[in-house]
């Protein structure tokens, strides 16, 4: 990954950027760590996000949601720009029956307007429960932190 | 698509099957119509599911959620069995800024244990805002309607 | 799909554009029909492209190749520009054991620099053996027919 | 990845298994290394596999072919069984203009009948030019080495 210039983020500004999406705020996605083109988020389950009441597993769409957000935010750490997901693939590897998850994303390629990023969802026991790969478009906008 | 035997569903039983996933019930996904290997659902947006407060567009993960559910339920109409999504691809085609959406899904191939299904999300104005393709595993369970 | 302006193609020019890729020429991909954002190609199998000698089925990568080419060329019919595939998903639905295949592709969305297209491979008996979905980048170039 | 029992391969037997697909043999895919659920292959370009005569880049379908084969063979190293690709996603990251490539694949999850594997294509200069993710079905067959 190569980029023209670095973008500086504070924890509060990056968490605010995540929460600019009401669904991220509702999910309670919490910023754990970040770098230039990488991010780690944390999700605690809540009863409404289950896909099956009997086995207490996350709905696949929730896994897709947090993988999508993590891929987008990994691009945001590097560009600060507006980011739109063009497409995403999600592989569901194991039942997501944990209480808390870490989501790690990394930009694999950052082009002038397009980026490709990968992410994985890790349960408390260290098991990978899902992974994803997304293509995203990033577009210059007003200064970071102001809605584009 | 070819299947050994048909499964009969009533509207109430199929809606109950959708709502067995707490997240589907929270979203308020409403059964519109179904056939043997096809289904149509309806979603009305709510403030919490937006991906961007300023432009009022659905979060990509919500589009993934309803495409995933539609693909799964299209298989359920045909088999009545437990269905698990193995992987899904979602293409985001246009900003999802409508109030109400129709989601249509169709099984493209139904094998002995695997199925491939496609789905699309259509806004009120008839525009396709997203489409998806999923591979799903279907596994025999107790009689339809009883949680597997 | 909406586009600023139409591009006119002759059969010879469009077939030459397909054959500009040596691998397409080696495969013998033959233009059947086209429209504005759509294309139909024809492939006759040859012994080298099989994935399994015993069952005489096409290699999955050959199905991916013709789906990729069809999606790219569907964009080319509309823009005439250079087209690069960003990512593709291929679903393998049935064994590809026919002698001759038709590949049909259609642009689902044509943006300013990005396009999304879908395609399917149909065997002689009318069965769909594979389908794909691709995101492509299209970039202005020299007049159509001249390598960009 | 967990598996009931290990399968032992010799270099000759595993290379022969690769070459059982005529297209792999035509491409000249060469076994480099393998483990339990992992494999490394090597490809040298040939003029027929280019996607663009002017820039000497591999056709995207060739990248898909070698990623598909690598994912399949990574499963074969572990199971010895017949393996069928159900679906694959390929991300094209950089122009594939090298002379020689290494393809590395690894099984991410091996279930009773399904596997998920990831692979990447690395050029001579160490750059990743493409990556892929596939879902595969593995089915018991006659003893390893005998065509199923």
Coordinates of C-alpha atoms in Angstrom, one line a residue:
Chain A
X1 CA 0.0 0.0 0.0
X2 CA 1.4 3.4 -0.9
X3 CA -0.2 6.7 -0.3
X4 CA 0.6 10.3 -1.2
X5 CA 0.3 11.6 2.4
X6 CA -0.6 10.5 5.8
X7 CA -3.7 11.5 7.7
X8 CA -3.5 12.0 11.4
X9 CA -6.4 10.8 13.6
X10 CA -7.1 11.1 17.3
X11 CA -9.1 8.3 19.0
X12 CA -12.1 10.6 19.5
X13 CA -12.2 11.8 15.9
X14 CA -11.9 8.3 14.5
X15 CA -14.6 6.9 16.9
X16 CA -16.8 9.9 15.9
X17 CA -16.2 9.0 12.3
X18 CA -17.4 5.4 13.0
X19 CA -20.4 6.7 14.8
X20 CA -21.4 9.0 12.0
X21 CA -23.2 5.9 10.7
X22 CA -26.2 5.5 13.0
X23 CA -26.1 1.8 12.6
X24 CA -22.5 1.6 13.8
X25 CA -23.5 3.7 16.8
X26 CA -26.5 1.4 17.5
X27 CA -24.2 -1.7 17.3
X28 CA -21.8 0.0 19.7
X29 CA -18.8 -0.6 17.5
X30 CA -15.8 0.5 19.5
X31 CA -12.5 1.6 18.2
X32 CA -9.6 -0.5 19.6
X33 CA -6.6 0.4 17.6
X34 CA -5.5 1.8 14.2
X35 CA -2.6 2.4 11.9
X36 CA -2.1 3.7 8.4
X37 CA -4.5 1.5 6.5
X38 CA -5.4 -0.8 9.4
X39 CA -8.0 -0.8 12.1
X40 CA -9.3 -3.0 14.9
X41 CA -12.8 -2.7 16.2
X42 CA -14.7 -4.4 19.1
X43 CA -18.3 -5.6 19.1
X44 CA -20.3 -6.8 22.1
X45 CA -23.4 -8.8 21.1
X46 CA -26.9 -7.6 22.0
X47 CA -30.0 -9.7 21.8
X48 CA -31.4 -8.0 18.7
X49 CA -28.5 -8.9 16.5
X50 CA -28.9 -12.7 16.7
X51 CA -29.7 -14.7 13.6
X52 CA -31.1 -17.7 15.5
X53 CA -32.7 -17.4 18.9
X54 CA -32.0 -21.0 19.8
X55 CA -28.2 -21.1 19.2
X56 CA -27.5 -17.5 20.1
X57 CA -25.4 -16.9 16.9
X58 CA -24.9 -13.5 15.3
X59 CA -27.0 -12.9 12.1
X60 CA -24.8 -13.2 9.0
X61 CA -25.8 -9.6 8.1
X62 CA -24.3 -8.4 11.3
X63 CA -21.0 -10.1 10.5
X64 CA -21.2 -8.5 7.0
X65 CA -22.0 -5.1 8.6
X66 CA -18.9 -5.1 10.9
X67 CA -16.7 -6.4 8.1
X68 CA -17.9 -3.7 5.8
X69 CA -17.4 -1.0 8.4
X70 CA -13.9 -2.3 9.3
X71 CA -12.9 -2.3 5.6
X72 CA -14.2 1.2 5.1
X73 CA -12.6 2.5 8.2
X74 CA -9.3 1.0 7.3
X75 CA -9.4 3.1 4.2
X76 CA -10.5 6.1 6.2
X77 CA -7.4 5.8 8.5
X78 CA -5.2 6.3 5.4
X79 CA -7.2 8.8 3.4
X80 CA -9.6 10.6 5.6
X81 CA -11.9 10.8 2.6
X82 CA -15.4 9.7 2.1
X83 CA -15.5 6.0 1.4
X84 CA -18.2 4.0 -0.3
X85 CA -18.2 0.2 -0.5
X86 CA -18.5 -1.0 -4.1
X87 CA -18.8 -4.7 -3.3
X88 CA -18.0 -7.1 -0.5
X89 CA -17.6 -10.9 -0.1
X90 CA -18.2 -12.5 3.3
X91 CA -17.2 -16.0 4.2
X92 CA -18.9 -17.5 7.3
X93 CA -16.5 -19.9 8.8
X94 CA -17.8 -20.8 12.2
X95 CA -21.0 -20.1 14.3
X96 CA -20.6 -16.7 15.9
X97 CA -21.8 -17.6 19.4
X98 CA -19.3 -15.5 21.4
X99 CA -20.1 -12.5 23.6
X100 CA -17.4 -10.2 22.3
X101 CA -15.6 -10.0 18.9
X102 CA -12.6 -8.2 17.5
X103 CA -12.7 -7.1 13.9
X104 CA -9.4 -6.5 12.2
X105 CA -9.1 -4.9 8.8
X106 CA -6.2 -4.0 6.5
X107 CA -6.0 -2.2 3.2
X108 CA -4.4 -4.5 0.6
X109 CA -4.1 -2.0 -2.2
X110 CA -4.8 1.7 -2.2
X111 CA -5.2 3.3 -5.6
X112 CA -6.1 6.8 -6.6
X113 CA -9.8 6.3 -6.3
X114 CA -10.2 2.6 -5.4
X115 CA -9.1 0.5 -2.5
X116 CA -9.2 -3.2 -1.8
X117 CA -9.3 -4.3 1.9
X118 CA -9.6 -7.5 3.8
X119 CA -11.0 -8.1 7.3
X120 CA -11.7 -10.8 9.8
X121 CA -13.9 -11.3 12.8
X122 CA -12.2 -13.1 15.7
X123 CA -14.1 -14.5 18.7
X124 CA -13.0 -14.3 22.3
X125 CA -11.4 -17.7 22.1
X126 CA -9.2 -16.6 19.2
X127 CA -11.2 -18.5 16.5
X128 CA -11.9 -16.7 13.2
X129 CA -15.6 -16.8 12.7
X130 CA -15.9 -14.8 9.4
X131 CA -13.7 -13.0 7.0
X132 CA -14.4 -10.5 4.2
X133 CA -12.9 -8.7 1.2
X134 CA -14.2 -5.5 -0.1
X135 CA -13.6 -3.0 -2.9
X136 CA -14.1 0.6 -1.9
X137 CA -14.2 3.9 -3.6
X138 CA -12.6 6.9 -1.8
X139 CA -13.4 10.4 -2.8
X140 CA -12.0 13.7 -1.6
X141 CA -14.2 15.6 0.7
X142 CA -14.2 18.4 3.2
X143 CA -11.6 18.2 6.1
X144 CA -11.7 15.0 8.0
X145 CA -14.3 15.0 10.7
X146 CA -16.8 17.1 8.8
X147 CA -19.6 15.0 7.2
X148 CA -18.9 14.9 3.4
Chain B
X1 CA -33.9 -25.9 -10.0
X2 CA -35.1 -29.4 -9.2
X3 CA -36.1 -30.8 -5.9
X4 CA -37.2 -34.2 -4.6
X5 CA -40.4 -32.9 -3.0
X6 CA -42.3 -29.7 -2.4
X7 CA -42.7 -28.1 1.0
X8 CA -46.0 -26.4 1.8
X9 CA -46.0 -23.1 3.7
X10 CA -48.7 -20.9 5.1
X11 CA -48.0 -17.1 5.3
X12 CA -48.0 -17.2 9.0
X13 CA -45.6 -20.1 9.2
X14 CA -43.1 -18.6 6.7
X15 CA -43.3 -15.2 8.4
X16 CA -42.7 -16.9 11.8
X17 CA -39.7 -18.7 10.2
X18 CA -38.3 -15.3 9.1
X19 CA -38.9 -13.9 12.6
X20 CA -37.1 -16.8 14.3
X21 CA -34.0 -14.6 13.7
X22 CA -34.3 -11.8 16.2
X23 CA -32.5 -9.4 13.9
X24 CA -35.0 -10.1 11.1
X25 CA -37.8 -9.4 13.6
X26 CA -36.1 -6.2 14.8
X27 CA -35.7 -5.0 11.1
X28 CA -39.4 -5.8 10.6
X29 CA -38.8 -7.8 7.4
X30 CA -42.2 -8.6 6.1
X31 CA -43.1 -11.5 3.8
X32 CA -44.7 -10.3 0.6
X33 CA -44.9 -13.4 -1.6
X34 CA -43.2 -16.7 -2.2
X35 CA -43.0 -19.7 -4.5
X36 CA -41.0 -22.9 -4.8
X37 CA -37.5 -21.5 -4.4
X38 CA -38.4 -17.8 -4.6
X39 CA -39.4 -15.2 -2.1
X40 CA -40.2 -11.5 -1.9
X41 CA -39.7 -9.5 1.3
X42 CA -40.4 -5.9 2.2
X43 CA -38.3 -3.6 4.4
X44 CA -39.3 -0.2 5.8
X45 CA -36.3 1.9 6.9
X46 CA -35.8 3.0 10.5
X47 CA -33.4 5.6 11.8
X48 CA -31.0 3.1 13.4
X49 CA -30.2 1.3 10.2
X50 CA -28.7 4.2 8.3
X51 CA -25.1 4.2 7.3
X52 CA -24.7 7.9 7.0
X53 CA -26.9 10.4 8.9
X54 CA -26.5 13.2 6.4
X55 CA -27.6 11.4 3.2
X56 CA -30.1 9.0 4.9
X57 CA -28.8 5.9 3.1
X58 CA -29.0 2.4 4.5
X59 CA -25.8 1.0 5.9
X60 CA -24.3 -1.5 3.5
X61 CA -24.5 -4.2 6.2
X62 CA -28.3 -3.8 6.3
X63 CA -28.4 -4.4 2.6
X64 CA -26.2 -7.4 3.1
X65 CA -28.5 -8.6 5.9
X66 CA -31.7 -8.4 3.9
X67 CA -30.0 -10.0 0.8
X68 CA -28.7 -12.8 3.1
X69 CA -32.1 -13.4 4.7
X70 CA -33.8 -13.4 1.3
X71 CA -31.4 -15.9 -0.2
X72 CA -31.7 -18.2 2.9
X73 CA -35.5 -17.9 2.9
X74 CA -35.7 -18.7 -0.8
X75 CA -34.0 -22.0 0.0
X76 CA -36.3 -22.5 3.0
X77 CA -39.4 -22.2 0.8
X78 CA -38.2 -25.2 -1.2
X79 CA -36.7 -27.4 1.5
X80 CA -38.1 -26.4 4.9
X81 CA -34.7 -27.4 6.3
X82 CA -32.2 -25.5 8.4
X83 CA -30.2 -23.2 6.1
X84 CA -26.8 -21.7 6.8
X85 CA -25.1 -19.1 4.6
X86 CA -21.6 -20.3 3.5
X87 CA -20.6 -17.1 1.7
X88 CA -22.2 -14.1 0.1
X89 CA -21.2 -11.4 -2.3
X90 CA -23.0 -8.0 -2.3
X91 CA -22.8 -5.4 -5.0
X92 CA -23.9 -1.9 -4.0
X93 CA -25.2 -0.3 -7.1
X94 CA -26.9 3.0 -6.0
X95 CA -27.4 4.9 -2.8
X96 CA -30.2 3.3 -0.7
X97 CA -32.1 6.4 0.2
X98 CA -35.7 5.2 -0.2
X99 CA -38.2 4.7 2.6
X100 CA -39.4 1.2 1.5
X101 CA -37.6 -1.6 -0.3
X102 CA -38.6 -4.9 -1.9
X103 CA -36.1 -7.8 -1.8
X104 CA -36.6 -10.6 -4.3
X105 CA -34.6 -13.8 -4.1
X106 CA -34.5 -16.9 -6.3
X107 CA -32.7 -20.2 -6.0
X108 CA -30.4 -20.7 -9.0
X109 CA -29.4 -24.2 -8.1
X110 CA -30.5 -26.6 -5.4
X111 CA -28.2 -29.5 -4.8
X112 CA -28.4 -32.3 -2.2
X113 CA -26.8 -30.2 0.6
X114 CA -25.8 -26.9 -1.2
X115 CA -27.8 -24.2 -2.9
X116 CA -26.9 -21.1 -4.8
X117 CA -29.3 -18.2 -4.7
X118 CA -29.4 -14.6 -6.0
X119 CA -31.3 -11.6 -4.7
X120 CA -31.8 -8.0 -5.4
X121 CA -33.0 -5.0 -3.4
X122 CA -35.4 -2.7 -5.3
X123 CA -36.3 0.8 -4.1
X124 CA -39.8 2.3 -4.4
X125 CA -38.9 4.0 -7.7
X126 CA -38.1 0.6 -9.2
X127 CA -34.4 1.2 -9.2
X128 CA -32.1 -1.7 -8.2
X129 CA -29.9 -0.5 -5.3
X130 CA -28.0 -3.7 -4.5
X131 CA -27.8 -7.3 -5.5
X132 CA -26.3 -10.4 -4.0
X133 CA -25.3 -14.0 -4.6
X134 CA -25.0 -16.6 -1.9
X135 CA -24.0 -20.2 -1.4
X136 CA -26.0 -21.9 1.3
X137 CA -25.9 -25.2 3.1
X138 CA -29.3 -26.9 3.8
X139 CA -29.5 -29.6 6.4
X140 CA -32.5 -31.8 7.3
X141 CA -34.1 -30.9 10.6
X142 CA -37.2 -31.5 12.6
X143 CA -40.5 -30.8 10.9
X144 CA -40.8 -27.3 9.4
X145 CA -41.7 -24.7 12.0
X146 CA -39.9 -26.3 14.8
X147 CA -36.5 -24.7 15.5
X148 CA -33.7 -27.1 14.3
Chain C
X1 CA -27.8 1.8 -17.0
X2 CA -27.3 5.3 -18.2
X3 CA -24.4 6.7 -20.3
X4 CA -23.5 10.0 -21.7
X5 CA -23.1 8.9 -25.2
X6 CA -23.3 5.8 -27.4
X7 CA -20.3 4.1 -29.0
X8 CA -20.8 2.5 -32.4
X9 CA -19.2 -0.9 -33.1
X10 CA -18.9 -3.0 -36.3
X11 CA -18.7 -6.8 -35.8
X12 CA -15.2 -6.8 -37.1
X13 CA -14.0 -4.1 -34.8
X14 CA -15.6 -5.6 -31.7
X15 CA -14.3 -9.1 -32.6
X16 CA -10.8 -7.5 -33.0
X17 CA -11.1 -5.9 -29.6
X18 CA -11.9 -9.3 -28.1
X19 CA -8.9 -10.8 -29.9
X20 CA -6.6 -8.1 -28.7
X21 CA -6.2 -10.3 -25.7
X22 CA -4.1 -13.2 -26.9
X23 CA -5.8 -15.6 -24.5
X24 CA -9.2 -14.7 -25.9
X25 CA -7.9 -15.4 -29.4
X26 CA -6.3 -18.7 -28.3
X27 CA -9.7 -19.7 -26.7
X28 CA -11.4 -18.8 -30.0
X29 CA -14.1 -16.6 -28.3
X30 CA -16.5 -15.7 -31.0
X31 CA -18.7 -12.6 -31.0
X32 CA -22.3 -13.5 -31.4
X33 CA -24.3 -10.4 -30.7
X34 CA -24.1 -7.2 -28.8
X35 CA -26.1 -4.1 -27.8
X36 CA -25.4 -1.0 -25.6
X37 CA -24.0 -2.6 -22.5
X38 CA -24.7 -6.2 -23.5
X39 CA -22.8 -8.9 -25.3
X40 CA -23.1 -12.6 -26.3
X41 CA -20.0 -14.7 -27.0
X42 CA -19.6 -18.3 -28.1
X43 CA -17.0 -20.8 -27.0
X44 CA -16.2 -24.2 -28.5
X45 CA -14.2 -26.4 -26.1
X46 CA -10.7 -27.7 -27.0
X47 CA -8.9 -30.5 -25.2
X48 CA -6.4 -28.2 -23.4
X49 CA -9.1 -26.3 -21.5
X50 CA -10.5 -29.2 -19.5
X51 CA -10.2 -29.4 -15.8
X52 CA -10.7 -33.1 -15.4
X53 CA -9.7 -35.5 -18.2
X54 CA -12.0 -38.2 -17.1
X55 CA -15.3 -36.2 -17.0
X56 CA -14.4 -33.8 -19.9
X57 CA -15.5 -30.7 -17.9
X58 CA -14.1 -27.2 -18.5
X59 CA -11.6 -26.0 -15.9
X60 CA -13.2 -23.6 -13.5
X61 CA -10.6 -21.0 -14.6
X62 CA -11.8 -21.2 -18.2
X63 CA -15.3 -20.5 -17.0
X64 CA -13.9 -17.5 -15.0
X65 CA -12.0 -16.4 -18.1
X66 CA -15.0 -16.3 -20.4
X67 CA -17.2 -14.6 -17.7
X68 CA -14.5 -12.0 -17.1
X69 CA -14.1 -11.3 -20.8
X70 CA -17.8 -11.1 -21.3
X71 CA -18.3 -8.7 -18.5
X72 CA -15.4 -6.5 -19.7
X73 CA -16.7 -6.5 -23.3
X74 CA -20.2 -5.6 -22.2
X75 CA -18.7 -2.5 -20.7
X76 CA -16.6 -1.9 -23.9
X77 CA -19.8 -2.0 -26.1
X78 CA -21.0 1.0 -24.1
X79 CA -17.9 3.0 -23.5
X80 CA -15.3 1.9 -26.0
X81 CA -12.7 2.7 -23.3
X82 CA -10.0 0.6 -21.7
X83 CA -11.6 -1.7 -19.2
X84 CA -9.9 -3.4 -16.2
X85 CA -11.5 -6.0 -14.0
X86 CA -11.3 -5.0 -10.4
X87 CA -12.8 -8.2 -8.9
X88 CA -15.0 -11.0 -10.0
X89 CA -17.1 -13.7 -8.3
X90 CA -17.9 -16.9 -10.2
X91 CA -20.5 -19.4 -9.1
X92 CA -20.0 -22.9 -10.6
X93 CA -23.5 -24.4 -10.9
X94 CA -23.3 -27.5 -13.0
X95 CA -20.5 -29.6 -14.6
X96 CA -19.5 -27.9 -17.9
X97 CA -19.4 -30.9 -20.1
X98 CA -20.9 -29.5 -23.3
X99 CA -19.1 -28.9 -26.6
X100 CA -20.3 -25.4 -27.2
X101 CA -21.3 -22.6 -24.8
X102 CA -23.0 -19.2 -25.1
X103 CA -21.8 -16.5 -22.7
X104 CA -24.2 -13.6 -22.1
X105 CA -23.2 -10.5 -20.2
X106 CA -25.0 -7.3 -19.2
X107 CA -23.9 -4.1 -17.5
X108 CA -26.0 -3.6 -14.3
X109 CA -24.6 -0.2 -13.5
X110 CA -22.3 2.1 -15.4
X111 CA -20.8 4.9 -13.4
X112 CA -18.3 7.6 -14.3
X113 CA -15.3 5.3 -13.8
X114 CA -16.7 2.1 -12.4
X115 CA -19.2 -0.5 -13.8
X116 CA -20.8 -3.6 -12.4
X117 CA -21.7 -6.4 -14.8
X118 CA -23.2 -9.8 -14.6
X119 CA -22.8 -12.8 -17.0
X120 CA -23.8 -16.4 -17.4
X121 CA -22.5 -19.4 -19.3
X122 CA -25.2 -21.5 -21.0
X123 CA -24.6 -24.9 -22.4
X124 CA -26.1 -26.2 -25.6
X125 CA -28.9 -27.8 -23.7
X126 CA -30.0 -24.5 -22.3
X127 CA -28.6 -25.2 -18.8
X128 CA -26.8 -22.5 -16.9
X129 CA -23.4 -23.9 -15.9
X130 CA -21.9 -20.9 -14.3
X131 CA -22.5 -17.2 -13.6
X132 CA -20.4 -14.3 -12.5
X133 CA -20.5 -10.8 -11.3
X134 CA -17.7 -8.3 -11.8
X135 CA -16.7 -4.8 -10.9
X136 CA -14.7 -3.1 -13.6
X137 CA -12.9 0.2 -14.1
X138 CA -13.2 2.0 -17.4
X139 CA -10.8 4.6 -18.4
X140 CA -10.8 6.9 -21.4
X141 CA -8.2 6.0 -24.1
X142 CA -7.4 6.7 -27.7
X143 CA -10.2 6.2 -30.2
X144 CA -11.9 2.8 -30.1
X145 CA -9.9 0.1 -31.9
X146 CA -6.5 1.5 -31.1
X147 CA -4.8 -0.2 -28.1
X148 CA -4.9 2.1 -25.1
Chain D
X1 CA -8.2 -26.2 10.5
X2 CA -8.9 -29.6 11.9
X3 CA -9.1 -32.9 10.1
X4 CA -9.8 -36.4 11.1
X5 CA -6.7 -37.9 9.5
X6 CA -3.7 -36.9 7.5
X7 CA -3.0 -37.8 3.9
X8 CA 0.5 -38.5 2.8
X9 CA 1.7 -37.2 -0.6
X10 CA 4.9 -37.6 -2.6
X11 CA 6.0 -34.8 -4.9
X12 CA 5.3 -36.9 -8.0
X13 CA 1.9 -38.0 -6.9
X14 CA 0.8 -34.4 -6.0
X15 CA 2.2 -33.0 -9.3
X16 CA 0.4 -35.8 -11.1
X17 CA -2.8 -34.8 -9.3
X18 CA -2.3 -31.2 -10.5
X19 CA -1.7 -32.4 -14.1
X20 CA -4.8 -34.5 -14.1
X21 CA -6.5 -31.3 -15.2
X22 CA -5.3 -30.9 -18.8
X23 CA -5.5 -27.1 -18.5
X24 CA -3.1 -27.2 -15.5
X25 CA -0.7 -29.3 -17.5
X26 CA -1.0 -26.9 -20.5
X27 CA -0.2 -24.0 -18.2
X28 CA 2.7 -25.8 -16.8
X29 CA 1.7 -25.3 -13.2
X30 CA 4.6 -26.6 -11.1
X31 CA 4.4 -27.9 -7.5
X32 CA 6.8 -26.0 -5.3
X33 CA 5.9 -27.0 -1.8
X34 CA 3.0 -28.2 0.3
X35 CA 1.9 -29.0 3.8
X36 CA -1.3 -30.2 5.5
X37 CA -3.9 -27.8 3.9
X38 CA -1.3 -25.5 2.2
X39 CA 0.4 -25.5 -1.2
X40 CA 2.7 -23.4 -3.3
X41 CA 2.7 -23.5 -7.1
X42 CA 4.8 -21.8 -9.7
X43 CA 3.7 -20.4 -13.1
X44 CA 5.9 -19.2 -15.9
X45 CA 4.0 -17.1 -18.4
X46 CA 3.6 -18.0 -22.1
X47 CA 2.5 -15.7 -24.9
X48 CA -1.0 -17.3 -25.2
X49 CA -2.0 -16.4 -21.6
X50 CA -1.8 -12.7 -21.9
X51 CA -4.8 -10.5 -21.6
X52 CA -3.4 -7.5 -23.4
X53 CA -0.7 -7.9 -26.1
X54 CA 0.6 -4.3 -25.6
X55 CA 1.3 -4.4 -21.8
X56 CA 2.1 -8.1 -21.6
X57 CA -0.2 -8.7 -18.6
X58 CA -1.7 -12.0 -17.7
X59 CA -5.4 -12.4 -18.6
X60 CA -7.6 -12.1 -15.5
X61 CA -9.0 -15.5 -16.2
X62 CA -5.5 -17.0 -16.0
X63 CA -5.1 -15.5 -12.5
X64 CA -8.5 -16.9 -11.6
X65 CA -7.4 -20.3 -13.0
X66 CA -4.2 -20.5 -10.9
X67 CA -6.0 -19.2 -7.8
X68 CA -8.8 -21.8 -8.3
X69 CA -6.3 -24.6 -8.8
X70 CA -4.2 -23.6 -5.8
X71 CA -7.3 -23.4 -3.5
X72 CA -8.5 -26.8 -4.8
X73 CA -5.0 -28.4 -4.3
X74 CA -4.6 -27.0 -0.8
X75 CA -7.8 -29.0 0.1
X76 CA -6.4 -32.0 -1.8
X77 CA -3.2 -32.0 0.3
X78 CA -5.4 -32.5 3.4
X79 CA -8.1 -34.8 2.2
X80 CA -6.9 -36.6 -0.9
X81 CA -10.5 -36.5 -2.0
X82 CA -12.2 -35.2 -5.2
X83 CA -12.6 -31.4 -4.8
X84 CA -15.0 -29.2 -6.7
X85 CA -15.0 -25.4 -6.5
X86 CA -18.4 -24.1 -5.6
X87 CA -17.6 -20.4 -6.0
X88 CA -14.5 -18.1 -6.1
X89 CA -13.8 -14.4 -5.7
X90 CA -10.8 -12.9 -7.3
X91 CA -9.4 -9.5 -6.6
X92 CA -7.0 -8.1 -9.2
X93 CA -4.6 -5.8 -7.3
X94 CA -1.8 -5.0 -9.7
X95 CA -0.9 -5.6 -13.4
X96 CA 0.5 -9.1 -13.8
X97 CA 3.4 -8.3 -16.0
X98 CA 6.1 -10.6 -14.4
X99 CA 7.6 -13.6 -16.1
X100 CA 7.2 -16.0 -13.1
X101 CA 4.7 -16.2 -10.3
X102 CA 4.3 -18.0 -7.1
X103 CA 0.8 -19.0 -6.0
X104 CA 0.3 -19.7 -2.3
X105 CA -2.9 -21.2 -1.0
X106 CA -4.1 -22.2 2.5
X107 CA -7.3 -23.8 3.8
X108 CA -9.0 -21.5 6.3
X109 CA -11.7 -24.0 7.3
X110 CA -12.1 -27.6 6.5
X111 CA -15.5 -29.0 7.3
X112 CA -17.0 -32.4 6.7
X113 CA -17.9 -31.8 3.1
X114 CA -17.1 -28.1 2.6
X115 CA -13.8 -26.1 2.7
X116 CA -12.9 -22.4 2.5
X117 CA -9.5 -21.6 1.2
X118 CA -7.6 -18.4 0.3
X119 CA -4.7 -17.9 -2.1
X120 CA -2.5 -15.2 -3.5
X121 CA -0.4 -14.7 -6.6
X122 CA 3.0 -13.2 -5.9
X123 CA 5.2 -11.8 -8.7
X124 CA 9.0 -12.2 -8.8
X125 CA 9.5 -8.8 -7.2
X126 CA 7.4 -9.9 -4.1
X127 CA 4.4 -7.8 -5.1
X128 CA 0.9 -9.4 -4.6
X129 CA -0.8 -9.1 -8.0
X130 CA -4.1 -10.9 -7.2
X131 CA -5.8 -12.8 -4.4
X132 CA -8.7 -15.1 -4.2
X133 CA -11.1 -16.9 -1.8
X134 CA -13.0 -20.0 -2.7
X135 CA -15.6 -22.4 -1.2
X136 CA -15.0 -26.0 -2.3
X137 CA -16.8 -29.3 -1.8
X138 CA -14.7 -32.3 -1.1
X139 CA -16.1 -35.8 -1.6
X140 CA -14.6 -39.1 -0.7
X141 CA -13.3 -41.1 -3.7
X142 CA -11.1 -44.0 -4.4
X143 CA -7.6 -44.0 -2.8
X144 CA -5.6 -40.9 -3.4
X145 CA -3.8 -40.9 -6.8
X146 CA -6.5 -42.9 -8.6
X147 CA -8.8 -40.7 -10.6
X148 CA -12.2 -40.4 -8.9

